[in-house]
Short mmCIF file of C-alpha atoms in Angstrom, two decimals:
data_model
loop_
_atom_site.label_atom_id
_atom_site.label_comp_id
_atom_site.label_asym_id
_atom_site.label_seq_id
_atom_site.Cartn_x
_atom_site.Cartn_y
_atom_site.Cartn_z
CA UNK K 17 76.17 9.37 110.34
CA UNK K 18 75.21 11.07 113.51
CA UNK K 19 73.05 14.50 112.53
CA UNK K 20 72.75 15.48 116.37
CA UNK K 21 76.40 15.69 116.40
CA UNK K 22 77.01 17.31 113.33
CA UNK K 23 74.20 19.65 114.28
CA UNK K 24 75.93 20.57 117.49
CA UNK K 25 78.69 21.99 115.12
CA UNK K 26 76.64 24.46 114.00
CA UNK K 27 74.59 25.04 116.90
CA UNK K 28 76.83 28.73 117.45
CA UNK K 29 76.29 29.85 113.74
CA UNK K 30 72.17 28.88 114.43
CA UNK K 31 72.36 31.09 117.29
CA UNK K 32 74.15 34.02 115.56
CA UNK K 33 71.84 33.80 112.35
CA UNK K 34 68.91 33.59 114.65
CA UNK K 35 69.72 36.45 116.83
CA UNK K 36 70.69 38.53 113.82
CA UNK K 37 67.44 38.18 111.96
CA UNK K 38 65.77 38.86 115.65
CA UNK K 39 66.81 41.93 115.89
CA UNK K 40 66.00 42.93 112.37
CA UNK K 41 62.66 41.60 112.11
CA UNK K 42 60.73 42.58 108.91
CA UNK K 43 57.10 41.54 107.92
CA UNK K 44 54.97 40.79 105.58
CA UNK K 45 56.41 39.79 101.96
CA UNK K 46 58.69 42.71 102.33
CA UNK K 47 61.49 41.21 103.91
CA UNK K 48 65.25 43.11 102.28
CA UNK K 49 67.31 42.89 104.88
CA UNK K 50 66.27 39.47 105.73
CA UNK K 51 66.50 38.34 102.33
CA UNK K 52 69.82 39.41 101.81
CA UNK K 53 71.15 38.18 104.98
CA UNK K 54 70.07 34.55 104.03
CA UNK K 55 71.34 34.57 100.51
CA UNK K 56 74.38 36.25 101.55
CA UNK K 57 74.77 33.13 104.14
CA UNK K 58 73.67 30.49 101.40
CA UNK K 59 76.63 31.96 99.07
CA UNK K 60 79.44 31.42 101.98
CA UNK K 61 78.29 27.72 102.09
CA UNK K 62 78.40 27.53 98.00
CA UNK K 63 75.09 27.19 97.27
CA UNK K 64 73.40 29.65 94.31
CA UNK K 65 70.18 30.88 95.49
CA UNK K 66 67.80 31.80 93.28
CA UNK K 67 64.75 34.55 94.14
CA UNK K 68 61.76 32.52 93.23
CA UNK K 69 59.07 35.86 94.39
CA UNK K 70 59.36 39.52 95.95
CA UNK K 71 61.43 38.14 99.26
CA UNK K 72 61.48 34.42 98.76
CA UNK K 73 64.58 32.25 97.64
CA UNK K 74 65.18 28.76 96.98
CA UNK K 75 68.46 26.81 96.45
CA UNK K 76 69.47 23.47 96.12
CA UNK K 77 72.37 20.58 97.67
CA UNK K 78 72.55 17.46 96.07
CA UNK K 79 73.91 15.41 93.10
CA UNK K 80 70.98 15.10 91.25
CA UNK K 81 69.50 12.48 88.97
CA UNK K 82 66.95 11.43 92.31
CA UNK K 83 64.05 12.40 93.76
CA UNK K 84 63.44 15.28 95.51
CA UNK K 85 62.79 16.90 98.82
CA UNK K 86 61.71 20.57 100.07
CA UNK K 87 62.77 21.81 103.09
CA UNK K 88 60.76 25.09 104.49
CA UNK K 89 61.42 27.77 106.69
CA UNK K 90 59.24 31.03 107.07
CA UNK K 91 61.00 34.35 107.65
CA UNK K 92 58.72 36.95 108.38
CA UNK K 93 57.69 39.08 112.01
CA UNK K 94 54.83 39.95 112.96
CA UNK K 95 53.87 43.92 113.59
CA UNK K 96 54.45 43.30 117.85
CA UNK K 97 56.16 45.70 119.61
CA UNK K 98 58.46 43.93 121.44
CA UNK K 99 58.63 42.67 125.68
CA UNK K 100 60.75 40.38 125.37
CA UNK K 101 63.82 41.48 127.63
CA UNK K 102 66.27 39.56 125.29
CA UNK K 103 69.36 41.48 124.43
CA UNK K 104 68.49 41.09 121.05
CA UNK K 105 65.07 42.67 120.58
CA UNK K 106 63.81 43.80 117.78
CA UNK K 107 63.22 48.02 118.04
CA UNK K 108 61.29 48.63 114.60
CA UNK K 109 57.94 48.12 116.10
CA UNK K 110 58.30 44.17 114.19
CA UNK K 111 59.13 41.00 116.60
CA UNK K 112 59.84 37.22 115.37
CA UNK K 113 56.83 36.64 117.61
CA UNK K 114 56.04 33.25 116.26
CA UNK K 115 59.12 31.76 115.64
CA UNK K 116 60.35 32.12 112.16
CA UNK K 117 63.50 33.60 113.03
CA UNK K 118 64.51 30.33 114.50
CA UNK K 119 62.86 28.50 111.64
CA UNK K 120 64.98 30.35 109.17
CA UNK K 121 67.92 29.72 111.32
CA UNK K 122 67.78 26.34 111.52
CA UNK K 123 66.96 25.69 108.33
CA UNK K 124 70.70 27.87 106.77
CA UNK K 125 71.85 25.35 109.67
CA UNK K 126 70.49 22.49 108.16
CA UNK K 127 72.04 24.15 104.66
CA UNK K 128 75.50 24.10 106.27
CA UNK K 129 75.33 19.84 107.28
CA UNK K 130 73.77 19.32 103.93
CA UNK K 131 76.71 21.23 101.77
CA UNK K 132 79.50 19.69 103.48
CA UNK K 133 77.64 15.94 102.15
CA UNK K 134 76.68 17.14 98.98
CA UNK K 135 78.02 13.98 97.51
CA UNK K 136 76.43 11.35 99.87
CA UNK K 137 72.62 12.69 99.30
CA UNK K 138 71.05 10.44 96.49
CA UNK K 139 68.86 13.03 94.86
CA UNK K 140 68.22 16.49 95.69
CA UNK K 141 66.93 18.83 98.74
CA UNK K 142 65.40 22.10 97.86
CA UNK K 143 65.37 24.91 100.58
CA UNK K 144 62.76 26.88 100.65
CA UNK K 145 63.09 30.33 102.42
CA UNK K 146 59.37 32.00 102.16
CA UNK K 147 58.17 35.48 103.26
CA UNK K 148 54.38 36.42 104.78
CA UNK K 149 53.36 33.27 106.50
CA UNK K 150 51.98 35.06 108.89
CA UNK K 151 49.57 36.58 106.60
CA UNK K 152 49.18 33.52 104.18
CA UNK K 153 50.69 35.17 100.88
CA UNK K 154 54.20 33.53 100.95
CA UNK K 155 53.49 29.83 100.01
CA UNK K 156 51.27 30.63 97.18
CA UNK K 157 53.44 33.27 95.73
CA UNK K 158 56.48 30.63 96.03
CA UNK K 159 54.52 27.96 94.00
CA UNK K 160 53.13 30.57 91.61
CA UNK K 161 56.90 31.37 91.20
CA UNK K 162 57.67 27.69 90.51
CA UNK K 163 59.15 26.69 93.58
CA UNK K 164 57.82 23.30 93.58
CA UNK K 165 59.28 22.75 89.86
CA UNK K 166 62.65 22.50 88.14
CA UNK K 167 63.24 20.02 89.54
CA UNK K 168 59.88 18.69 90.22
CA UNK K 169 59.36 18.32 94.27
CA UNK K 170 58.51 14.84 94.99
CA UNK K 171 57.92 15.30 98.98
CA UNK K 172 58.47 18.66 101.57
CA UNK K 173 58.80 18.88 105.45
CA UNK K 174 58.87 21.47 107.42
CA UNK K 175 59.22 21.99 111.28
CA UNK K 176 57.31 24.55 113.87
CA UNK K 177 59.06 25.74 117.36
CA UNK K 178 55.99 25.78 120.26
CA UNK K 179 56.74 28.27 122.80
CA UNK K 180 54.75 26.35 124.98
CA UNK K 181 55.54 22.73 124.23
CA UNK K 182 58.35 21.84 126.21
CA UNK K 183 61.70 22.12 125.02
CA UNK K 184 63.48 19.86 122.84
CA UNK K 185 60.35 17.88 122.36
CA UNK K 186 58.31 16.58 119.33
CA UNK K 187 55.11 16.35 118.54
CA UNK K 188 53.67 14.82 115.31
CA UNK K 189 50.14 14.54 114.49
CA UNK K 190 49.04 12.65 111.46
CA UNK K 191 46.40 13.29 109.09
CA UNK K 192 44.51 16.99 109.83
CA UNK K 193 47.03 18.97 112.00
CA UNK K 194 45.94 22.40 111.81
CA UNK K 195 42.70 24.13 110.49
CA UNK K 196 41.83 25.89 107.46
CA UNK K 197 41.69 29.51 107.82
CA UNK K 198 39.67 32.08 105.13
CA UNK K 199 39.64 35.62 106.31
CA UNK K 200 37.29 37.78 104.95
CA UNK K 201 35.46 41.04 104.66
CA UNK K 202 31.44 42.72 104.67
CA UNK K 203 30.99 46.26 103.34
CA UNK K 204 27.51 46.78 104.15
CA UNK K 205 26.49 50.01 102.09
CA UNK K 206 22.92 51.53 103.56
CA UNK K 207 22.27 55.13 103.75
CA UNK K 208 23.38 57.75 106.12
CA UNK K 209 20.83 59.81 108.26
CA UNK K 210 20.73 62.01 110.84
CA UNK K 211 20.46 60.35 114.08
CA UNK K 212 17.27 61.54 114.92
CA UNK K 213 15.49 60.72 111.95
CA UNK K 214 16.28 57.32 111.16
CA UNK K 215 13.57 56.72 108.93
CA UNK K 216 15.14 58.73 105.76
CA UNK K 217 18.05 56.01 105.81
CA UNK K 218 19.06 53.04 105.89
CA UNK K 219 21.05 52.01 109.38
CA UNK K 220 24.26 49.85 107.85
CA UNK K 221 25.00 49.06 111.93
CA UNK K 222 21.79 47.23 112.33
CA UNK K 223 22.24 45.46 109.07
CA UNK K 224 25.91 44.48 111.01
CA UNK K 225 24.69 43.33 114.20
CA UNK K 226 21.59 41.18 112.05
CA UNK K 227 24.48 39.77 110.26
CA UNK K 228 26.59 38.83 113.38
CA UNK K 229 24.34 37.16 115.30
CA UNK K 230 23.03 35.21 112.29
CA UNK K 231 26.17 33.97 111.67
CA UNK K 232 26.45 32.11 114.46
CA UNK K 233 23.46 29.45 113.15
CA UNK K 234 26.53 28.16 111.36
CA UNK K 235 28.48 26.57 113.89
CA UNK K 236 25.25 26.17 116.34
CA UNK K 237 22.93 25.08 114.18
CA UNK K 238 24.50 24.23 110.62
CA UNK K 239 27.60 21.70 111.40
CA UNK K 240 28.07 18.73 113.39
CA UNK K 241 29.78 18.75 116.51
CA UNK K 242 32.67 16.47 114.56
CA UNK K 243 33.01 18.14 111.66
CA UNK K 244 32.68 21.69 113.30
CA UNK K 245 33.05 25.08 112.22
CA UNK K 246 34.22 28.19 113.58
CA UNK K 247 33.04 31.99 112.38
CA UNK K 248 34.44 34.65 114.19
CA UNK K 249 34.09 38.60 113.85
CA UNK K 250 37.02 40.32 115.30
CA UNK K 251 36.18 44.05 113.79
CA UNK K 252 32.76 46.01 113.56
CA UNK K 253 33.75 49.66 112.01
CA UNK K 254 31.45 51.77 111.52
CA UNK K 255 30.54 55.45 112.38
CA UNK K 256 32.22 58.46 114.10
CA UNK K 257 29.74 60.47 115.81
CA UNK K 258 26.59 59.28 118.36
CA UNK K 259 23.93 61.19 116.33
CA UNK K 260 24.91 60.09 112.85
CA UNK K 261 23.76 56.90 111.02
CA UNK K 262 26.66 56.34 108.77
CA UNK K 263 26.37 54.84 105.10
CA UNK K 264 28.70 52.02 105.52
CA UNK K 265 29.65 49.87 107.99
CA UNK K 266 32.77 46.79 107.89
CA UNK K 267 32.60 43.52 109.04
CA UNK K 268 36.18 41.37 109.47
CA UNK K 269 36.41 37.84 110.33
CA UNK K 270 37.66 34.60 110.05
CA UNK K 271 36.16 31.29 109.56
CA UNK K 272 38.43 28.27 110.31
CA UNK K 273 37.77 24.14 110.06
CA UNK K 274 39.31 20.74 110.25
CA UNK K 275 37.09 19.88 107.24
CA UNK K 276 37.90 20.62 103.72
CA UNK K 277 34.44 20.08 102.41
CA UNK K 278 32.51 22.30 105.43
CA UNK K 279 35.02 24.90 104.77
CA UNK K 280 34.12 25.33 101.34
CA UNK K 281 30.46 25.24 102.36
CA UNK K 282 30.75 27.59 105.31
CA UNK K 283 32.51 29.66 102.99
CA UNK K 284 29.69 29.79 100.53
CA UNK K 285 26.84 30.29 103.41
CA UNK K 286 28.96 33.58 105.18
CA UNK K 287 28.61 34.85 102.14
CA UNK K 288 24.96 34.53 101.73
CA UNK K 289 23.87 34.81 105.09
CA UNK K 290 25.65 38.32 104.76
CA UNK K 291 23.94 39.13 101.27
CA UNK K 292 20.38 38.32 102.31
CA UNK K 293 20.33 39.92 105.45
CA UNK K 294 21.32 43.30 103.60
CA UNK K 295 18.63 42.77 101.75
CA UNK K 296 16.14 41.89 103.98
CA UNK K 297 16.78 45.86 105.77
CA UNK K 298 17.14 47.35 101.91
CA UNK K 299 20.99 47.59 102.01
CA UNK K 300 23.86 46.31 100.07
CA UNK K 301 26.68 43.46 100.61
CA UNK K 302 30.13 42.92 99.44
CA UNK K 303 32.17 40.24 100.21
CA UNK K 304 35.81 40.07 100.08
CA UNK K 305 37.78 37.04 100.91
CA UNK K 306 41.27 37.82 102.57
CA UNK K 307 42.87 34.44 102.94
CA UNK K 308 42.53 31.78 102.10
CA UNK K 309 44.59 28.58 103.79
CA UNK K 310 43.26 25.17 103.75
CA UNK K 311 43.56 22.46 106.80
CA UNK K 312 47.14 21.40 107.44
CA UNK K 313 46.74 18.03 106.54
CA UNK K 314 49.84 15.89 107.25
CA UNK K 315 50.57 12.59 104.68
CA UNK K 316 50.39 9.57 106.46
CA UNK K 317 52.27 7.69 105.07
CA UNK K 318 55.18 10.34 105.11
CA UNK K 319 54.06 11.37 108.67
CA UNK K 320 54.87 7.64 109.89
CA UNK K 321 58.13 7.54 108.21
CA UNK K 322 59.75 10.57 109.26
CA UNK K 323 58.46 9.93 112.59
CA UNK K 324 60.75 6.76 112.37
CA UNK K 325 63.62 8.37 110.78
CA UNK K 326 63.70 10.97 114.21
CA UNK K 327 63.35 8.17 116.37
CA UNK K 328 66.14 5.85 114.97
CA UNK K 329 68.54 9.04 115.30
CA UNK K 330 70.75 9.14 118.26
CA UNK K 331 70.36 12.40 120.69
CA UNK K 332 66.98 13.18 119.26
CA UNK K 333 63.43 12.44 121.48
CA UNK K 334 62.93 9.02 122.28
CA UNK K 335 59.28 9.36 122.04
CA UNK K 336 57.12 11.66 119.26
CA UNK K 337 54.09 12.56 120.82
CA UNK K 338 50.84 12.40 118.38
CA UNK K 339 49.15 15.68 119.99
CA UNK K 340 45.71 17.19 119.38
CA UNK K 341 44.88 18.98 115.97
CA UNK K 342 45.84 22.46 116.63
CA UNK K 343 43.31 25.60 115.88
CA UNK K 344 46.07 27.71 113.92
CA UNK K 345 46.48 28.16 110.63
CA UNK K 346 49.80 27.87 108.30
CA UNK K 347 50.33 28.27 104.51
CA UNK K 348 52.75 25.39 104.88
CA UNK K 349 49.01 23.04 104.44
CA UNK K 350 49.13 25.08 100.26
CA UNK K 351 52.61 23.09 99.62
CA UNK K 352 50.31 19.76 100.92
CA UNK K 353 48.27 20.71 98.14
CA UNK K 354 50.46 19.77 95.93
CA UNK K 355 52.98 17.15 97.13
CA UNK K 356 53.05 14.48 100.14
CA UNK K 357 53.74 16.71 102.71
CA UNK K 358 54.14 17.13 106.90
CA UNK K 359 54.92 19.50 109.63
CA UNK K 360 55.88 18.52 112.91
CA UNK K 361 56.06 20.77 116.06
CA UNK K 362 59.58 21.37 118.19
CA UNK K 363 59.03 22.36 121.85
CA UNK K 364 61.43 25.95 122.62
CA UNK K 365 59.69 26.69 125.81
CA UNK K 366 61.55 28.88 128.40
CA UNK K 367 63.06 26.85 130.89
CA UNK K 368 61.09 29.29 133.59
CA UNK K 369 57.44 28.75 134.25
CA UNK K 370 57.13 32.17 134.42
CA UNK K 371 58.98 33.04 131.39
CA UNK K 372 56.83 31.04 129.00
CA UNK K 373 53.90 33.13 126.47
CA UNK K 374 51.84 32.03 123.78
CA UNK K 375 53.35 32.89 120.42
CA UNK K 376 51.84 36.01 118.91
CA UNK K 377 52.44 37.64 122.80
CA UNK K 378 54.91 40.44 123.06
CA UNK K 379 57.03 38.78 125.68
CA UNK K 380 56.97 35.27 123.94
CA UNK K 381 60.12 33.79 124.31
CA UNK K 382 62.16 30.76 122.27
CA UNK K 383 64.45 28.39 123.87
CA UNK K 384 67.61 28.35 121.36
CA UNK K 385 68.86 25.38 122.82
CA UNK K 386 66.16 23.03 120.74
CA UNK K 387 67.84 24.02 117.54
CA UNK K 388 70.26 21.37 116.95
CA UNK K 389 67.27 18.66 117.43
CA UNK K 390 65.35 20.22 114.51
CA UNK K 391 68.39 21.01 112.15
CA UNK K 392 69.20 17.22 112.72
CA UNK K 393 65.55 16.01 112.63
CA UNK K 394 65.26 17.76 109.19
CA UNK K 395 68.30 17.01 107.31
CA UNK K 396 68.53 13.04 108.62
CA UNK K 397 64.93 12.73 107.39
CA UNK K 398 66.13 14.18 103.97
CA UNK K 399 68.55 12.29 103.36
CA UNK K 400 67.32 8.96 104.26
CA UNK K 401 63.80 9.76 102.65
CA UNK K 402 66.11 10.48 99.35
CA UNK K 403 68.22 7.18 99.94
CA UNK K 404 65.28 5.27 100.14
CA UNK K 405 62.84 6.53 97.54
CA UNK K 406 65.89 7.31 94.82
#
């Protein structure tokens, strides 16, 4: 069976789904529009998608009575006004800055080829179409809904486009691929003064800058240069006026690893390193985590064999490139929790120099052209994973 072929076939419908949910990029894990455009496609093809959370759906292809497969696309924006230039830009103050719009294109793409050989797949593949990757809630609200049961998902695979990696290749890196990533937040509660008599009170921005710069014993002083850690504060709020000690003051910031065990322990010293410095100056701590994503960690045992399965498919890269561990985060690496799992990385860059952004960036652009090598990378490897493990 030749997938790049068949994937060629539906290379216009890709484009049109893509460009669609473009333009009406939604965020978050309120995606309506978005939602209904997918299941509304999924239903032309035959397939009776079920909503498994608020904004994510599942279906299945397949006959059954095998083992199965997940297949996952994220399909939420990110709040980025849009500067791109394409004709298609989003104008809701939302833009698929990342990618998922082609993710979630390729993946109804994939949907189509897999329909049309419903009866050749020896088990079953489960799509997965999730909402608010981009602020880590999707995945876990999909597996709290029971997306990896009924059936029971025996494997998953997923693909990223690279804005930057050159088109139409892939890279696949084994083992830890991306870091772990726990947000969080410090309310430091001291007492509000007047400026000019700072002794009645208790200065919450000095307790904040204490806190800061001790945090940065952790990577410095409290991890090896291999395993490594990385605390960052990207917010200090506190105050509104230059003679006014406030009584609060808000820390944000993110911690990420390539080491499960550090990250739990980094997690753990944040924390205290926040409360005891409060104390030390007489104020108060809270600490709030905001996300929580552990490291990407690829199988490698299924990372070798799907790296074979793309190779041994005509049209598709002769070579997968390994790459470097990447310093981004994805909920994708909650699924790995669970089951054998891997992501690999699809190069869309621009085919101008000058044309080519990192993803998050307002002018970021995606080379549509790569699509037909990751609908047929994805549904080859499916069905040959399910031939060969039924």
């Amino acid at each position: 069976m030749d997938f790049f072929k068949e994937a060629l076939n539906v290379q216009s419908q890709m484009v049109t789904d893509r460009r669609w949910l473009h333009q009406n990029a939604e965020i978050g894990m309120q995606l309506p529009k978005t939602t209904e455009y997918v299941k509304k496609r999924l239903v032309e093809m035959g397939y009776e998608p079920t909503d498994v959370c608020e904004s994510g759906v599942s279906a299945t292809v397949g006959k059954g009575g095998g083992k199965v497969i997940l297949l996952r696309a994220d399909m939420d924006a990110l709040p980025v006004l849009e500067e791109s230039g394409e004709s298609f830009s989003a104008t809701n103050g939302n833009m698929h800055a990342c990618g998922h719009d082609m993710h979630t294109a390729i993946l109804l793409g994939v949907a189509k080829m897999l329909k049309e050989w419903e009866n050749e797949i020896e088990g079953v593949v489960k799509l997965m179409f999730q909402p608010a990757e981009e602020v880590f809630l999707g995945a876990k609200a999909m597996i709290k809904g029971g997306v990896l049961e009924n059936p029971k998902v025996d494997a998953a695979l997923a693909l990223h486009v690279g804005g930057m990696l050159k088109n139409g290749e892939i890279t696949l890196h084994p083992g830890v691929a991306m870091s772990s990533c726990n947000g969080f937040k410090i309310k430091i509660t001291g007492k509000g003064a007047h400026g000019a008599m700072p002794e009645t009170g208790i200065d919450p921005i000095n307790v904040g800058v204490h806190i800061v710069q001790s945090l940065q014993v952790i990577p410095s002083r409290e991890t090896s240069l291999a395993a490594g850690a990385l605390v960052t504060i990207g917010a200090f709020n506190a105050g509104a006026a230059p003679n006014v000690i406030p009584n609060t003051a808000e820390l944000l910031g993110t911690m990420r690893t390539f080491n499960e065990p550090i990250r739990e322990e980094t997690l753990e010293r944040v924390k205290t390193i926040a409360h005891d410095t409060a104390k030390m100056f007489r104020a108060e701590s809270e600490f709030e985590v905001l996300s929580d994503v552990p490291c990407m960690i690829n199988d490698e045992g299924l990372a070798a064999t799907i790296k074979q399965y793309i190779l041994d498919m005509p049209g598709l890269p002769d070579e997968i490139l390994e790459g470097e561990p990447l310093s981004g985060s994805e909920d994708f690496a909650c699924v790995g929790k669970h089951v054998p799992a891997v992501m690999f990385w699809l190069g869309a860059s621009a085919d101008e120099q000058e044309k080519i952004f990192p993803p998050h960036h307002p002018k970021a652009l995606y080379n549509e052209s790569c699509m037909p090598i990751g609908a047929a990378s994805l549904a080859g490897s499916a069905i040959r994973w399910l031939r060969e493990n039924k």
